[in-house]
Structure formats: C-alpha cells, structure tokens
Amino acid sequence: MGRAKDFQAERRLDHFKAGAREAGVKLTHQRLEIFREIASSIEHPDAETVLRAVQQRVPTVSLDTVYRTLWMLRDLGLVTTLGARRENVRFDANLERHHHYVCVRCGLVRDFGSAALNALRVPAGVKEFGSVIGAHVEVRGLCARCAQERSEEPRGAQRPTRKTRGRSGHA
Ligand SMILES: [Zn+2]
Ligand SMILES: [Zn+2]
C-alpha cells in the first residue's frame, strides 16, 4: 500500500537521475536510494518518513543527507513540496497537474485529477500577496480509515480532529 505503480516509479526515478546528471550532481548510492523512495511513494512523505524507509536498506543514511537530497530535487524542479518550508514539509514526486485530498486527522494525502478544478481562476486580488506560480485545490476530510477507527472508539475517547497536521500518517 502507498506505493506508486512500478512503471510510474521507474519513470520518475529515470527522470530524477537524468535531472541530477544534467545538473552535475553525483549519483551516490545514498542519493539513489532516497530518489527511489520518493519516486515510489504516493504518501507525500516528509523527510523523517523518507529517512525511516531508506534506513531499512541503508542504515548509515542521515537525516541531514535526506534533507539535502530532497531539497536538491526540489531545487532542480524534480519534486514539489506541500506546506511552508519551516514546518513539516512534505515532498511530492507527482509533477502532473493534480489536486489533493487531505485527512485532517492522520495527515494522509492522496492525489486526484480534475479538469473542472484545473480550470479554476485565481482571483486577481491574490497577486497583491505576490506572484502566482500555480494553484491546486485541497479537499479536506476524514479519510475512510480514520472514519472507521473513530466509529469504533468508545464515546468520550474520541481524539480531537484539530491540530493533527502531518507526521507520518498510518505507519
Ligand atoms: Zn485519516
Ligand atoms: Zn500530490
């Protein structure tokens, strides 16, 4: 679960490798494993989640290396990010135009496409804040799994739905 289709992951990985080579970035074993992880995930993981996954194959990898590699991919335009840089930024290897479903409880993020949403216009007033690079719609809700868990919890023991940003989702 939570993995991109193989052909999709392979295509993304090839794209990362080509982009890195073009930029003169050395393709070390650690970098390749980090690339592989982000390319094959549909979870929009944060750096710590990527670290935990890569550590299973490369125990010596550090959070610092993961951060630097992910931000390098970002700077090369090979992944995009969700959230503000100072917060728990999550990385997205899907570069096709898409929108997000976000669970307000566990932080699950899923991609979906919509021609209707792609056609939405950004109001002119937004330009007063700064330039507009792109726009996507974030649909928020309680994911099927959280809704299920919640209905099984005894009354009064329900966890709050607010302030559950990010972290690693369903591990
Ligand atoms: Zn959820
Ligand atoms: Zn996405």
Coordinates of N, CA, C and O and ligand atoms in Angstrom, one line a residue:
M1 N 0.8 -1.2 0.0 CA 0.0 0.0 0.0 C 0.9 1.3 0.0 O 2.0 1.3 0.5
G2 N 0.3 2.3 -0.6 CA 1.1 3.6 -0.6 C 2.2 3.7 -1.5 O 3.0 4.5 -1.5
R3 N 2.3 2.7 -2.5 CA 3.3 2.7 -3.5 C 2.8 3.2 -4.8 O 1.7 2.8 -5.2
A4 N 3.6 3.9 -5.6 CA 3.2 4.2 -6.9 C 3.3 3.0 -7.8 O 4.0 2.0 -7.4
K5 N 2.6 3.0 -8.9 CA 2.7 1.8 -9.8 C 4.1 1.7 -10.3 O 4.8 2.7 -10.5
D6 N 4.6 0.5 -10.5 CA 6.0 0.3 -10.8 C 6.5 1.1 -12.0 O 7.6 1.7 -11.9
F7 N 5.7 1.1 -13.1 CA 6.2 1.8 -14.3 C 6.3 3.3 -14.0 O 7.2 4.0 -14.5
Q8 N 5.4 3.8 -13.1 CA 5.4 5.2 -12.8 C 6.6 5.5 -11.9 O 7.3 6.5 -12.2
A9 N 6.9 4.7 -11.0 CA 8.0 4.9 -10.1 C 9.3 4.8 -10.9 O 10.2 5.7 -10.7
E10 N 9.4 3.9 -11.9 CA 10.6 3.8 -12.7 C 10.8 5.0 -13.6 O 11.9 5.5 -13.7
R11 N 9.7 5.5 -14.1 CA 9.8 6.7 -15.0 C 10.2 7.9 -14.1 O 11.1 8.7 -14.6
R12 N 9.7 8.0 -12.9 CA 10.1 9.1 -12.1 C 11.6 9.0 -11.7 O 12.3 10.0 -11.7
L13 N 12.0 7.8 -11.4 CA 13.4 7.6 -11.0 C 14.3 7.9 -12.1 O 15.3 8.6 -11.9
D14 N 14.0 7.5 -13.3 CA 14.8 7.9 -14.5 C 14.9 9.4 -14.7 O 15.9 9.9 -15.0
H15 N 13.7 10.0 -14.5 CA 13.6 11.5 -14.6 C 14.6 12.1 -13.6 O 15.3 13.1 -13.9
F16 N 14.6 11.6 -12.3 CA 15.4 12.2 -11.3 C 16.9 12.0 -11.7 O 17.7 12.9 -11.6
K17 N 17.2 10.8 -12.1 CA 18.6 10.5 -12.5 C 19.1 11.4 -13.6 O 20.2 12.0 -13.5
A18 N 18.2 11.6 -14.6 CA 18.6 12.4 -15.8 C 18.8 13.9 -15.3 O 19.7 14.5 -15.7
G19 N 17.9 14.3 -14.5 CA 17.9 15.7 -14.0 C 19.1 16.0 -13.2 O 19.8 17.0 -13.3
A20 N 19.5 15.0 -12.3 CA 20.6 15.1 -11.4 C 21.9 15.1 -12.3 O 22.8 16.0 -12.1
R21 N 22.0 14.2 -13.2 CA 23.2 14.2 -14.1 C 23.4 15.5 -14.9 O 24.4 16.0 -14.9
E22 N 22.3 16.0 -15.4 CA 22.3 17.2 -16.1 C 22.8 18.3 -15.3 O 23.5 19.2 -15.7
A23 N 22.5 18.3 -14.0 CA 22.9 19.4 -13.1 C 24.3 19.1 -12.5 O 24.8 19.9 -11.7
G24 N 24.9 18.0 -12.9 CA 26.2 17.7 -12.5 C 26.3 17.1 -11.1 O 27.3 17.2 -10.4
V25 N 25.2 16.6 -10.6 CA 25.1 16.0 -9.3 C 25.5 14.5 -9.3 O 25.1 13.8 -10.2
K26 N 26.4 14.2 -8.4 CA 26.9 12.8 -8.4 C 25.8 11.9 -7.9 O 25.2 12.1 -6.9
L27 N 25.6 10.7 -8.6 CA 24.6 9.8 -8.2 C 25.2 8.8 -7.2 O 25.5 7.7 -7.6
T28 N 25.3 9.2 -5.9 CA 25.8 8.2 -4.9 C 24.7 7.2 -4.6 O 23.5 7.4 -4.9
H29 N 25.2 6.1 -4.0 CA 24.2 5.1 -3.6 C 23.1 5.7 -2.7 O 21.9 5.4 -2.8
Q30 N 23.5 6.5 -1.7 CA 22.5 7.0 -0.8 C 21.5 7.9 -1.5 O 20.3 7.8 -1.3
R31 N 22.0 8.7 -2.4 CA 21.1 9.6 -3.1 C 20.1 8.8 -4.0 O 18.9 9.1 -4.0
L32 N 20.6 7.7 -4.6 CA 19.8 6.9 -5.4 C 18.7 6.2 -4.6 O 17.5 6.1 -5.0
E33 N 19.0 5.8 -3.4 CA 18.0 5.2 -2.5 C 17.0 6.2 -2.1 O 15.8 5.8 -1.9
I34 N 17.4 7.4 -1.8 CA 16.4 8.4 -1.5 C 15.5 8.8 -2.7 O 14.3 8.9 -2.5
F35 N 16.1 8.8 -3.8 CA 15.3 9.1 -5.1 C 14.3 8.0 -5.2 O 13.1 8.2 -5.5
R36 N 14.8 6.7 -5.0 CA 13.9 5.6 -5.2 C 12.7 5.6 -4.3 O 11.6 5.4 -4.7
E37 N 13.0 6.0 -3.1 CA 11.9 6.1 -2.1 C 10.9 7.1 -2.4 O 9.7 6.8 -2.4
I38 N 11.3 8.3 -2.7 CA 10.4 9.4 -3.0 C 9.6 9.1 -4.4 O 8.4 9.4 -4.5
A39 N 10.3 8.5 -5.3 CA 9.7 8.2 -6.6 C 8.6 7.2 -6.5 O 7.6 7.2 -7.2
S40 N 8.7 6.2 -5.5 CA 7.8 5.1 -5.5 C 6.7 5.4 -4.4 O 5.8 4.5 -4.3
S41 N 6.7 6.5 -3.8 CA 5.7 6.7 -2.7 C 4.6 7.6 -3.2 O 4.8 8.5 -4.0
I42 N 3.4 7.3 -2.8 CA 2.3 8.2 -3.1 C 1.8 8.9 -1.8 O 0.8 9.5 -1.8
E43 N 2.6 8.7 -0.8 CA 2.2 9.2 0.6 C 2.6 10.7 0.8 O 2.2 11.2 1.8
H44 N 3.3 11.3 -0.1 CA 3.7 12.7 0.1 C 4.5 12.7 1.4 O 4.1 13.5 2.3
P45 N 5.5 11.9 1.6 CA 6.2 11.8 2.9 C 7.0 13.0 3.2 O 7.4 13.8 2.4
D46 N 7.2 13.2 4.5 CA 8.1 14.2 5.0 C 9.5 13.6 5.1 O 9.7 12.4 4.9
A47 N 10.5 14.4 5.3 CA 11.9 13.9 5.3 C 12.2 12.8 6.3 O 12.9 11.8 6.0
E48 N 11.6 12.9 7.5 CA 11.8 11.9 8.5 C 11.2 10.5 8.1 O 11.7 9.5 8.4
T49 N 10.1 10.6 7.4 CA 9.5 9.3 6.9 C 10.3 8.7 5.8 O 10.5 7.5 5.8
V50 N 10.9 9.5 4.9 CA 11.8 9.0 3.9 C 13.0 8.4 4.6 O 13.5 7.3 4.2
L51 N 13.5 9.1 5.6 CA 14.7 8.6 6.3 C 14.4 7.2 6.9 O 15.2 6.3 6.7
R52 N 13.3 7.0 7.6 CA 13.0 5.7 8.2 C 12.9 4.6 7.1 O 13.4 3.5 7.4
A53 N 12.3 4.9 6.0 CA 12.2 3.9 4.9 C 13.6 3.6 4.3 O 13.9 2.4 4.1
V54 N 14.4 4.6 4.1 CA 15.7 4.4 3.4 C 16.7 3.7 4.4 O 17.5 2.9 4.0
Q55 N 16.5 4.0 5.7 CA 17.4 3.4 6.7 C 17.3 1.8 6.7 O 18.2 1.2 7.1
Q56 N 16.1 1.3 6.3 CA 16.0 -0.1 6.2 C 17.0 -0.8 5.2 O 17.3 -1.9 5.4
R57 N 17.3 0.0 4.2 CA 18.2 -0.5 3.2 C 19.6 0.0 3.4 O 20.6 -0.6 3.0
V58 N 19.7 1.3 3.8 CA 21.0 1.9 4.0 C 21.1 2.5 5.5 O 20.7 3.6 5.7
P59 N 21.5 1.7 6.4 CA 21.4 2.0 7.8 C 22.2 3.3 8.2 O 21.9 4.0 9.2
T60 N 23.2 3.6 7.3 CA 24.1 4.7 7.7 C 23.6 6.1 7.2 O 24.2 7.1 7.5
V61 N 22.5 6.1 6.5 CA 22.0 7.4 5.9 C 21.5 8.3 7.1 O 21.0 7.8 8.1
S62 N 21.8 9.6 6.9 CA 21.4 10.5 8.0 C 20.3 11.4 7.5 O 20.0 11.6 6.3
L63 N 19.6 12.0 8.5 CA 18.5 12.9 8.2 C 19.0 14.1 7.4 O 18.3 14.6 6.5
D64 N 20.2 14.5 7.7 CA 20.8 15.7 7.0 C 20.9 15.4 5.5 O 20.6 16.2 4.7
T65 N 21.4 14.1 5.2 CA 21.6 13.7 3.8 C 20.2 13.7 3.1 O 20.1 14.1 2.0
V66 N 19.2 13.1 3.8 CA 17.9 13.0 3.3 C 17.3 14.4 3.0 O 16.8 14.7 1.9
Y67 N 17.5 15.3 3.9 CA 17.0 16.7 3.7 C 17.7 17.4 2.5 O 17.1 17.9 1.6
R68 N 19.0 17.2 2.5 CA 19.8 17.9 1.4 C 19.4 17.3 0.1 O 19.2 18.1 -0.9
T69 N 19.2 16.0 0.0 CA 18.9 15.4 -1.3 C 17.4 15.8 -1.7 O 17.2 16.1 -2.9
L70 N 16.5 15.8 -0.8 CA 15.1 16.1 -1.2 C 15.0 17.6 -1.6 O 14.4 17.9 -2.6
W71 N 15.7 18.5 -0.9 CA 15.7 19.9 -1.3 C 16.4 20.1 -2.6 O 16.1 21.0 -3.4
M72 N 17.5 19.3 -2.9 CA 18.1 19.4 -4.2 C 17.2 19.0 -5.3 O 17.1 19.7 -6.3
L73 N 16.4 17.9 -5.1 CA 15.4 17.5 -6.1 C 14.4 18.7 -6.3 O 13.9 18.9 -7.4
R74 N 14.1 19.3 -5.2 CA 13.1 20.4 -5.2 C 13.7 21.5 -6.1 O 13.1 22.1 -7.0
D75 N 14.9 21.9 -5.8 CA 15.6 23.0 -6.5 C 15.8 22.7 -8.0 O 15.8 23.6 -8.8
L76 N 15.9 21.4 -8.3 CA 16.0 21.0 -9.7 C 14.6 20.9 -10.4 O 14.5 20.6 -11.5
G77 N 13.6 21.1 -9.6 CA 12.2 21.0 -10.2 C 11.8 19.6 -10.4 O 10.8 19.4 -11.2
L78 N 12.4 18.7 -9.7 CA 12.0 17.2 -9.9 C 11.0 16.7 -8.9 O 10.4 15.7 -9.0
V79 N 10.8 17.4 -7.8 CA 9.7 17.2 -6.9 C 9.1 18.5 -6.5 O 9.8 19.6 -6.6
T80 N 7.9 18.5 -5.9 CA 7.3 19.7 -5.4 C 7.1 19.5 -3.9 O 7.2 18.4 -3.4
T81 N 6.8 20.6 -3.2 CA 6.6 20.4 -1.8 C 5.2 20.9 -1.4 O 4.5 21.7 -2.1
L82 N 4.7 20.4 -0.2 CA 3.5 20.8 0.3 C 3.8 21.5 1.7 O 4.6 20.9 2.5
G83 N 3.1 22.6 2.0 CA 3.3 23.2 3.3 C 4.4 24.2 3.2 O 5.2 24.3 2.3
A84 N 4.5 25.0 4.3 CA 5.5 26.0 4.4 C 6.9 25.4 4.7 O 7.0 24.4 5.4
R85 N 8.0 26.0 4.3 CA 9.3 25.5 4.4 C 9.7 25.2 5.9 O 10.3 24.3 6.2
R86 N 9.2 26.1 6.8 CA 9.6 26.0 8.2 C 8.9 24.8 8.9 O 9.4 24.3 9.9
E87 N 7.8 24.5 8.3 CA 7.0 23.4 9.0 C 7.5 22.1 8.5 O 8.5 21.9 8.0
N88 N 6.6 21.1 8.8 CA 6.9 19.7 8.4 C 6.7 19.5 7.0 O 5.7 18.9 6.6
V89 N 7.6 20.0 6.1 CA 7.4 20.0 4.7 C 7.3 18.5 4.2 O 8.0 17.7 4.6
R90 N 6.4 18.3 3.2 CA 6.2 17.0 2.6 C 6.6 17.1 1.2 O 6.4 18.2 0.6
F91 N 7.1 16.0 0.6 CA 7.6 16.0 -0.8 C 6.7 15.2 -1.7 O 6.1 14.2 -1.3
D92 N 6.5 15.7 -2.9 CA 5.5 15.1 -3.9 C 6.3 14.9 -5.2 O 6.7 15.8 -5.8
A93 N 6.4 13.6 -5.6 CA 7.1 13.3 -6.8 C 6.1 13.3 -8.1 O 6.5 13.1 -9.2
N94 N 4.9 13.6 -7.8 CA 3.9 13.7 -8.9 C 3.9 15.1 -9.5 O 3.4 16.0 -8.9
L95 N 4.5 15.2 -10.7 CA 4.7 16.5 -11.3 C 3.5 16.9 -12.3 O 3.5 17.9 -12.9
E96 N 2.6 15.9 -12.5 CA 1.5 16.2 -13.3 C 0.5 17.1 -12.5 O 0.4 17.0 -11.3
R97 N -0.3 17.8 -13.3 CA -1.3 18.7 -12.6 C -2.2 17.9 -11.8 O -2.8 17.0 -12.4
H98 N -2.3 18.2 -10.5 CA -3.3 17.4 -9.7 C -3.7 18.2 -8.5 O -3.1 19.2 -8.2
H99 N -4.6 17.6 -7.7 CA -5.1 18.2 -6.5 C -5.0 17.2 -5.4 O -4.6 16.1 -5.6
H100 N -5.3 17.7 -4.2 CA -5.0 16.8 -3.0 C -6.3 16.6 -2.2 O -7.0 17.5 -1.9
Y101 N -6.4 15.3 -1.7 CA -7.3 15.0 -0.6 C -6.5 14.9 0.6 O -5.5 14.2 0.6
V102 N -6.8 15.6 1.7 CA -6.0 15.6 2.9 C -6.9 15.2 4.1 O -8.0 15.8 4.3
C103 N -6.5 14.2 4.8 CA -7.2 13.8 6.0 C -6.8 14.7 7.2 O -5.6 14.9 7.5
V104 N -7.7 15.4 7.8 CA -7.4 16.3 8.9 C -7.0 15.6 10.2 O -6.5 16.3 11.1
R105 N -7.1 14.3 10.2 CA -6.8 13.6 11.5 C -5.4 13.0 11.4 O -4.6 13.1 12.3
C106 N -5.2 12.2 10.3 CA -3.9 11.5 10.3 C -2.9 12.1 9.3 O -1.8 11.7 9.2
G107 N -3.4 13.0 8.5 CA -2.5 13.7 7.6 C -2.3 13.0 6.2 O -1.4 13.3 5.4
L108 N -3.0 11.9 6.0 CA -3.0 11.2 4.7 C -3.2 12.2 3.6 O -4.1 13.0 3.7
V109 N -2.4 12.1 2.5 CA -2.6 12.9 1.4 C -2.7 12.0 0.1 O -1.9 11.1 0.0
R110 N -3.7 12.2 -0.7 CA -3.8 11.5 -1.9 C -4.1 12.4 -3.1 O -4.7 13.5 -2.9
D111 N -3.6 12.0 -4.3 CA -3.7 12.9 -5.5 C -5.0 12.5 -6.2 O -5.4 11.4 -6.2
F112 N -5.5 13.5 -6.8 CA -6.6 13.3 -7.8 C -6.5 14.3 -8.9 O -6.0 15.4 -8.7
G113 N -7.0 14.0 -10.1 CA -7.1 14.9 -11.2 C -8.5 15.4 -11.4 O -9.4 14.7 -11.0
S114 N -8.6 16.6 -11.9 CA -9.9 17.1 -12.2 C -9.8 18.3 -13.2 O -9.2 19.3 -12.9
A115 N -10.4 18.1 -14.4 CA -10.4 19.1 -15.4 C -11.1 20.4 -14.9 O -10.7 21.5 -15.1
A116 N -12.2 20.1 -14.2 CA -13.0 21.3 -13.7 C -12.2 22.1 -12.7 O -12.2 23.3 -12.8
L117 N -11.5 21.4 -11.8 CA -10.7 22.2 -10.8 C -9.5 22.9 -11.5 O -9.1 24.0 -11.1
N118 N -8.9 22.2 -12.5 CA -7.8 22.8 -13.2 C -8.2 24.1 -13.9 O -7.4 25.0 -14.1
A119 N -9.5 24.3 -14.2 CA -10.0 25.4 -14.9 C -10.3 26.6 -14.0 O -10.6 27.7 -14.4
L120 N -10.2 26.4 -12.7 CA -10.5 27.5 -11.7 C -9.5 28.6 -11.9 O -8.3 28.4 -12.2
R121 N -10.0 29.8 -11.8 CA -9.2 31.0 -11.9 C -8.8 31.6 -10.6 O -9.7 31.7 -9.7
V122 N -7.6 31.9 -10.4 CA -7.1 32.6 -9.2 C -7.6 34.0 -9.2 O -7.4 34.7 -10.2
P123 N -8.3 34.5 -8.2 CA -8.8 35.9 -8.2 C -7.6 36.9 -8.3 O -6.5 36.6 -7.8
A124 N -7.9 37.9 -9.0 CA -6.8 38.9 -9.3 C -6.2 39.5 -8.0 O -5.0 39.8 -8.0
G125 N -7.0 39.6 -7.0 CA -6.6 40.2 -5.7 C -5.4 39.4 -5.1 O -4.6 39.9 -4.3
V126 N -5.3 38.1 -5.4 CA -4.2 37.3 -4.9 C -2.8 37.8 -5.2 O -1.9 37.7 -4.5
K127 N -2.8 38.5 -6.4 CA -1.5 39.0 -6.9 C -0.9 40.1 -5.9 O 0.3 40.4 -6.0
E128 N -1.8 40.6 -5.1 CA -1.3 41.6 -4.1 C -0.4 41.0 -3.1 O 0.5 41.7 -2.5
F129 N -0.5 39.7 -2.9 CA 0.4 39.0 -1.9 C 1.7 38.7 -2.6 O 2.7 38.5 -1.9
G130 N 1.7 38.6 -3.9 CA 3.0 38.2 -4.6 C 2.6 37.5 -5.9 O 1.5 37.5 -6.3
S131 N 3.7 37.0 -6.5 CA 3.4 36.3 -7.8 C 2.7 35.0 -7.7 O 2.7 34.4 -6.6
V132 N 2.1 34.5 -8.7 CA 1.3 33.3 -8.7 C 2.1 32.3 -9.5 O 2.3 32.5 -10.7
I133 N 2.5 31.2 -8.9 CA 3.3 30.1 -9.7 C 2.3 29.0 -10.1 O 2.4 28.5 -11.2
G134 N 1.3 28.7 -9.3 CA 0.4 27.7 -9.6 C -0.7 27.6 -8.5 O -0.6 28.4 -7.6
A135 N -1.7 26.8 -8.7 CA -2.7 26.7 -7.7 C -3.2 25.3 -7.7 O -3.3 24.6 -8.8
H136 N -3.5 24.7 -6.6 CA -4.2 23.4 -6.5 C -5.2 23.5 -5.4 O -5.1 24.3 -4.5
V137 N -6.2 22.6 -5.5 CA -7.3 22.5 -4.6 C -7.0 21.5 -3.5 O -6.5 20.4 -3.8
E138 N -7.2 21.8 -2.3 CA -7.0 20.9 -1.2 C -8.4 20.5 -0.6 O -9.1 21.4 -0.1
V139 N -8.8 19.3 -0.8 CA -10.1 18.8 -0.3 C -9.8 18.2 1.1 O -8.9 17.4 1.2
R140 N -10.4 18.7 2.1 CA -10.1 18.2 3.5 C -11.2 17.3 4.0 O -12.4 17.5 3.7
G141 N -10.9 16.3 4.8 CA -11.9 15.5 5.4 C -11.3 14.4 6.3 O -10.1 14.5 6.6
L142 N -12.1 13.5 6.6 CA -11.7 12.4 7.5 C -11.6 11.2 6.5 O -12.6 10.8 5.9
C143 N -10.4 10.6 6.4 CA -10.2 9.5 5.5 C -11.0 8.3 5.9 O -11.4 8.2 7.1
A144 N -11.2 7.4 5.0 CA -12.1 6.2 5.3 C -11.6 5.5 6.5 O -12.3 5.0 7.4
R145 N -10.2 5.3 6.6 CA -9.7 4.6 7.7 C -9.9 5.3 9.1 O -10.3 4.7 10.1
C146 N -9.7 6.6 9.1 CA -9.9 7.4 10.3 C -11.4 7.4 10.7 O -11.7 7.3 11.9
A147 N -12.3 7.5 9.7 CA -13.7 7.5 10.0 C -14.1 6.1 10.6 O -14.9 6.1 11.6
Q148 N -13.5 5.1 10.1 CA -13.7 3.7 10.6 C -13.2 3.6 12.1 O -13.9 3.2 13.0
E149 N -12.0 4.0 12.3 CA -11.4 3.9 13.7 C -12.2 4.7 14.6 O -12.4 4.3 15.8
R150 N -12.6 5.9 14.2 CA -13.4 6.8 15.1 C -14.7 6.2 15.5 O -15.1 6.3 16.6
S151 N -15.3 5.5 14.5 CA -16.6 4.9 14.8 C -16.5 3.8 15.8 O -17.4 3.4 16.5
E152 N -15.2 3.2 15.9 CA -15.0 2.1 16.8 C -14.6 2.5 18.2 O -14.6 1.7 19.1
E153 N -14.1 3.8 18.3 CA -13.7 4.3 19.6 C -14.9 4.5 20.5 O -16.0 4.9 20.1
P154 N -14.7 4.2 21.8 CA -15.8 4.4 22.8 C -16.1 5.9 22.8 O -15.2 6.7 22.7
R155 N -17.3 6.2 23.1 CA -17.7 7.6 23.2 C -16.9 8.3 24.3 O -16.7 7.7 25.3
G156 N -16.6 9.5 24.1 CA -15.8 10.3 25.1 C -14.3 10.1 24.9 O -13.6 10.9 25.4
A157 N -13.9 9.1 24.2 CA -12.5 8.8 24.0 C -12.0 9.3 22.6 O -10.9 9.0 22.2
Q158 N -12.9 10.0 21.9 CA -12.5 10.4 20.6 C -11.4 11.5 20.6 O -11.5 12.4 21.4
R159 N -10.5 11.3 19.8 CA -9.4 12.2 19.7 C -9.8 13.4 18.9 O -10.7 13.4 18.1
P160 N -9.3 14.6 19.3 CA -9.7 15.8 18.6 C -9.2 15.8 17.1 O -8.2 15.1 16.8
T161 N -10.0 16.4 16.3 CA -9.7 16.4 14.8 C -8.8 17.6 14.5 O -8.2 17.6 13.4
R162 N -8.7 18.5 15.4 CA -7.9 19.7 15.1 C -6.5 19.5 15.4 O -6.1 18.6 16.2
K163 N -5.6 20.2 14.7 CA -4.2 20.2 15.0 C -3.6 18.8 14.9 O -2.9 18.3 15.7
T164 N -3.9 18.2 13.8 CA -3.3 16.9 13.5 C -2.4 16.9 12.2 O -2.4 16.0 11.5
R165 N -1.8 18.1 12.0 CA -1.1 18.2 10.8 C 0.1 17.2 10.7 O 0.8 16.9 11.6
G166 N 0.2 16.7 9.5 CA 1.4 16.0 9.0 C 1.7 14.7 9.7 O 0.9 13.8 9.8
R167 N 2.9 14.6 10.3 CA 3.6 13.4 10.7 C 3.4 12.3 9.7 O 3.2 12.6 8.5
S168 N 3.4 11.1 10.1 CA 3.7 10.1 9.1 C 2.5 9.3 8.6 O 2.6 8.4 7.9
G169 N 1.3 9.7 9.0 CA 0.1 9.0 8.6 C 0.0 7.6 9.2 O 0.5 7.4 10.3
H170 N -0.6 6.7 8.5 CA -0.7 5.3 9.0 C 0.6 4.6 8.8 O 0.9 4.2 7.7
A171 N 1.4 4.4 9.8 CA 2.7 3.7 9.6 C 2.4 2.2 9.5 O 1.4 1.7 10.0
Ligands
ZN1 ZN -7.0 9.7 8.2
ZN2 ZN 0.4 15.2 -4.8

